[in-house]
Amino acid sequence: MTISVRSLHPHFVGEVTGVDICRPLSHAEAAAIEAGMDRHAVLVFPDQPLTDEQQCEFSRNFGELEVTLAGQMAKPEHRRFGDRLELGDISNLDGENKLRARDDHRRMYALANQLWHSDASFRAIGAGYTLLHGRVIPGKGGNTEFADMRAAYDALDDATKVEIEDLVCEHSIVFSREQIGWEVQSDGNADKLRPVPHRLVITHPVSGRKSLYLSSHIGGIVGWPVPEARAFIRDLTEHATQREFVYSHAWRVNDLVMWDNRTVMHRARRFNDLKEVRDLRRTSIKGVGLEVAVLQAAE
Ligand SMILES: [Fe+2]
């Protein structure tokens, strides 16, 4: 089989065929996929019936797996995957595989995924790649949308590029939940809620292209009054998510979608989550290259 990539969006999304990612990859296959990520930023692998273990194995080709914050903060009896904290539960099911109630706390927490964000940007080192696998897909709605932050950066006018070049934003999970009126309870995890700094403009370690590191987790810009910072971040987000920069993925069962949080933002779209099951499994890789942004931001 030969790996081939067909464009689903002219600038940044490819569909990959000619590789079975349920079995161990050769070095050449892993390198080809990584090169495809550097070029596109989002890759879709259709018809890949991965088990949880196979998804983790495939993901490890690209770096160290992260444990999920939601998993860390959930009580063990509420986790669907037990101690497997590197597997994120992106579903509307509770610990007993029943649909979550409308006022379920974890449903409230997850609803903020409908805001544009970069995964784990509330951590000192955010996620690099995220890999999401579709197990149960609702009949209508529930797409995931992606916005190309490199194209969005390129389209800024020169004066704005100069103004934002050295800005440092503060990210926390508290800020994204605040936007939908949900207060995150620290429950002994206050250290995980503290804002962390990241540069607004980051450079991809391989392609060298600049992109906007935006996220709904941003609550401030270092040295700026909060209202001015938040209004400006809203403006930039609006600019960066214009339709020309966006691809909307309509899920099929056994799609594996992989994206680079250093070059795209994403958001979930609504569906009738009180009546229909949506069950996706997430793995994510530590964001190599973002440490540089952290160090420079801390100077
Ligand atoms: Fe996400």
Short mmCIF file of N, CA and C in Angstrom, two decimals, residues 235-294:
data_model
loop_
_atom_site.label_atom_id
_atom_site.label_comp_id
_atom_site.label_asym_id
_atom_site.label_seq_id
_atom_site.Cartn_x
_atom_site.Cartn_y
_atom_site.Cartn_z
N ASP A 235 -11.65 40.08 18.84
CA ASP A 235 -11.47 40.58 17.47
C ASP A 235 -10.58 39.63 16.67
N LEU A 236 -9.45 39.26 17.27
CA LEU A 236 -8.52 38.38 16.56
C LEU A 236 -9.16 37.03 16.27
N THR A 237 -9.94 36.52 17.22
CA THR A 237 -10.60 35.22 17.04
C THR A 237 -11.62 35.31 15.91
N GLU A 238 -12.33 36.43 15.86
CA GLU A 238 -13.31 36.64 14.79
C GLU A 238 -12.59 36.66 13.43
N HIS A 239 -11.49 37.37 13.38
CA HIS A 239 -10.70 37.42 12.14
C HIS A 239 -10.23 36.01 11.75
N ALA A 240 -9.74 35.27 12.76
CA ALA A 240 -9.08 33.99 12.48
C ALA A 240 -10.05 32.87 12.14
N THR A 241 -11.34 33.08 12.39
CA THR A 241 -12.30 32.00 12.15
C THR A 241 -13.30 32.37 11.05
N GLN A 242 -12.87 33.27 10.15
CA GLN A 242 -13.69 33.56 8.98
C GLN A 242 -13.80 32.29 8.15
N ARG A 243 -14.89 32.16 7.39
CA ARG A 243 -15.17 30.89 6.71
C ARG A 243 -14.01 30.43 5.81
N GLU A 244 -13.30 31.37 5.20
CA GLU A 244 -12.24 30.95 4.28
C GLU A 244 -11.11 30.18 4.99
N PHE A 245 -11.01 30.36 6.32
CA PHE A 245 -9.95 29.66 7.06
C PHE A 245 -10.47 28.38 7.73
N VAL A 246 -11.75 28.06 7.52
CA VAL A 246 -12.39 27.01 8.33
C VAL A 246 -12.78 25.79 7.49
N TYR A 247 -12.55 24.61 8.07
CA TYR A 247 -13.04 23.33 7.52
C TYR A 247 -13.93 22.70 8.58
N SER A 248 -15.09 22.19 8.16
CA SER A 248 -16.02 21.55 9.09
C SER A 248 -16.02 20.05 8.82
N HIS A 249 -15.67 19.26 9.82
CA HIS A 249 -15.61 17.81 9.62
C HIS A 249 -16.89 17.13 10.07
N ALA A 250 -17.57 16.49 9.12
CA ALA A 250 -18.77 15.69 9.44
C ALA A 250 -18.28 14.27 9.73
N TRP A 251 -18.46 13.83 10.96
CA TRP A 251 -17.87 12.57 11.42
C TRP A 251 -18.57 11.35 10.82
N ARG A 252 -17.77 10.32 10.53
CA ARG A 252 -18.27 8.99 10.22
C ARG A 252 -17.65 8.05 11.25
N VAL A 253 -18.36 6.97 11.56
CA VAL A 253 -17.81 5.99 12.52
C VAL A 253 -16.45 5.52 12.00
N ASN A 254 -15.49 5.43 12.92
CA ASN A 254 -14.12 4.98 12.62
C ASN A 254 -13.27 5.97 11.84
N ASP A 255 -13.68 7.24 11.84
CA ASP A 255 -12.75 8.29 11.40
C ASP A 255 -11.75 8.53 12.52
N LEU A 256 -10.49 8.66 12.15
CA LEU A 256 -9.49 9.18 13.11
C LEU A 256 -9.07 10.52 12.53
N VAL A 257 -9.25 11.58 13.30
CA VAL A 257 -8.84 12.90 12.83
C VAL A 257 -7.72 13.39 13.73
N MET A 258 -6.68 13.87 13.11
CA MET A 258 -5.47 14.27 13.83
C MET A 258 -5.17 15.71 13.46
N TRP A 259 -4.93 16.56 14.45
CA TRP A 259 -4.62 17.95 14.11
C TRP A 259 -3.48 18.46 14.99
N ASP A 260 -2.91 19.57 14.54
CA ASP A 260 -1.78 20.17 15.25
C ASP A 260 -2.28 21.45 15.92
N ASN A 261 -2.32 21.43 17.26
CA ASN A 261 -2.84 22.59 18.01
C ASN A 261 -1.94 23.81 17.89
N ARG A 262 -0.74 23.62 17.35
CA ARG A 262 0.17 24.76 17.16
C ARG A 262 -0.16 25.51 15.87
N THR A 263 -1.04 24.92 15.05
CA THR A 263 -1.34 25.58 13.78
C THR A 263 -2.84 25.71 13.49
N VAL A 264 -3.68 25.01 14.26
CA VAL A 264 -5.13 25.17 14.08
C VAL A 264 -5.82 25.33 15.43
N MET A 265 -6.97 26.04 15.39
CA MET A 265 -7.91 26.01 16.52
C MET A 265 -9.07 25.14 16.08
N HIS A 266 -9.86 24.68 17.04
CA HIS A 266 -11.02 23.86 16.68
C HIS A 266 -12.16 24.10 17.66
N ARG A 267 -13.34 23.64 17.28
CA ARG A 267 -14.48 23.67 18.20
C ARG A 267 -15.46 22.57 17.81
N ALA A 268 -16.20 22.08 18.82
CA ALA A 268 -17.26 21.11 18.56
C ALA A 268 -18.52 21.88 18.20
N ARG A 269 -19.39 21.26 17.42
CA ARG A 269 -20.68 21.86 17.11
C ARG A 269 -21.79 21.13 17.84
N ARG A 270 -22.89 21.83 18.04
CA ARG A 270 -24.01 21.27 18.81
C ARG A 270 -24.64 20.05 18.15
N PHE A 271 -25.25 19.23 18.97
CA PHE A 271 -26.14 18.17 18.50
C PHE A 271 -27.09 17.90 19.65
N ASN A 272 -28.05 17.02 19.43
CA ASN A 272 -29.05 16.78 20.49
C ASN A 272 -28.49 15.79 21.51
N ASP A 273 -27.64 16.30 22.39
CA ASP A 273 -26.91 15.40 23.28
C ASP A 273 -27.73 14.87 24.45
N LEU A 274 -28.99 15.24 24.53
CA LEU A 274 -29.85 14.65 25.57
C LEU A 274 -30.55 13.40 25.04
N LYS A 275 -30.53 13.24 23.72
CA LYS A 275 -31.25 12.09 23.12
C LYS A 275 -30.34 11.15 22.35
N GLU A 276 -29.23 11.68 21.81
CA GLU A 276 -28.38 10.86 20.96
C GLU A 276 -26.98 10.72 21.54
N VAL A 277 -26.40 9.55 21.38
CA VAL A 277 -25.04 9.31 21.88
C VAL A 277 -24.02 9.83 20.88
N ARG A 278 -22.99 10.48 21.41
CA ARG A 278 -21.80 10.80 20.61
C ARG A 278 -20.62 10.35 21.46
N ASP A 279 -19.83 9.47 20.91
CA ASP A 279 -18.73 8.89 21.69
C ASP A 279 -17.46 8.93 20.85
N LEU A 280 -16.54 9.80 21.25
CA LEU A 280 -15.25 9.87 20.59
C LEU A 280 -14.17 9.69 21.65
N ARG A 281 -13.03 9.19 21.24
CA ARG A 281 -11.91 8.97 22.18
C ARG A 281 -10.75 9.84 21.73
N ARG A 282 -10.14 10.50 22.71
CA ARG A 282 -9.08 11.46 22.37
C ARG A 282 -7.75 11.07 22.98
N THR A 283 -6.71 11.19 22.20
CA THR A 283 -5.35 11.14 22.73
C THR A 283 -4.67 12.43 22.30
N SER A 284 -3.71 12.89 23.09
CA SER A 284 -2.96 14.06 22.64
C SER A 284 -1.51 13.95 23.04
N ILE A 285 -0.71 14.67 22.26
CA ILE A 285 0.75 14.59 22.36
C ILE A 285 1.27 15.92 22.86
N LYS A 286 2.24 15.87 23.78
CA LYS A 286 2.83 17.11 24.28
C LYS A 286 3.37 17.96 23.13
N GLY A 287 3.19 19.27 23.26
CA GLY A 287 3.51 20.18 22.16
C GLY A 287 4.97 20.57 22.08
N VAL A 288 5.77 19.74 21.41
CA VAL A 288 7.18 20.09 21.20
C VAL A 288 7.21 21.41 20.43
N GLY A 289 8.11 22.28 20.86
CA GLY A 289 8.19 23.59 20.18
C GLY A 289 7.50 24.65 21.01
N LEU A 290 6.48 24.25 21.78
CA LEU A 290 5.79 25.23 22.60
C LEU A 290 6.60 25.59 23.84
N GLU A 291 7.56 24.70 24.24
CA GLU A 291 8.40 25.07 25.39
C GLU A 291 9.15 26.34 25.10
N VAL A 292 9.56 26.51 23.85
CA VAL A 292 10.30 27.71 23.47
C VAL A 292 9.44 28.93 23.73
N ALA A 293 8.17 28.78 23.35
CA ALA A 293 7.24 29.90 23.55
C ALA A 293 7.12 30.20 25.04
N VAL A 294 7.10 29.16 25.86
CA VAL A 294 6.95 29.36 27.31
C VAL A 294 8.17 30.09 27.86
#
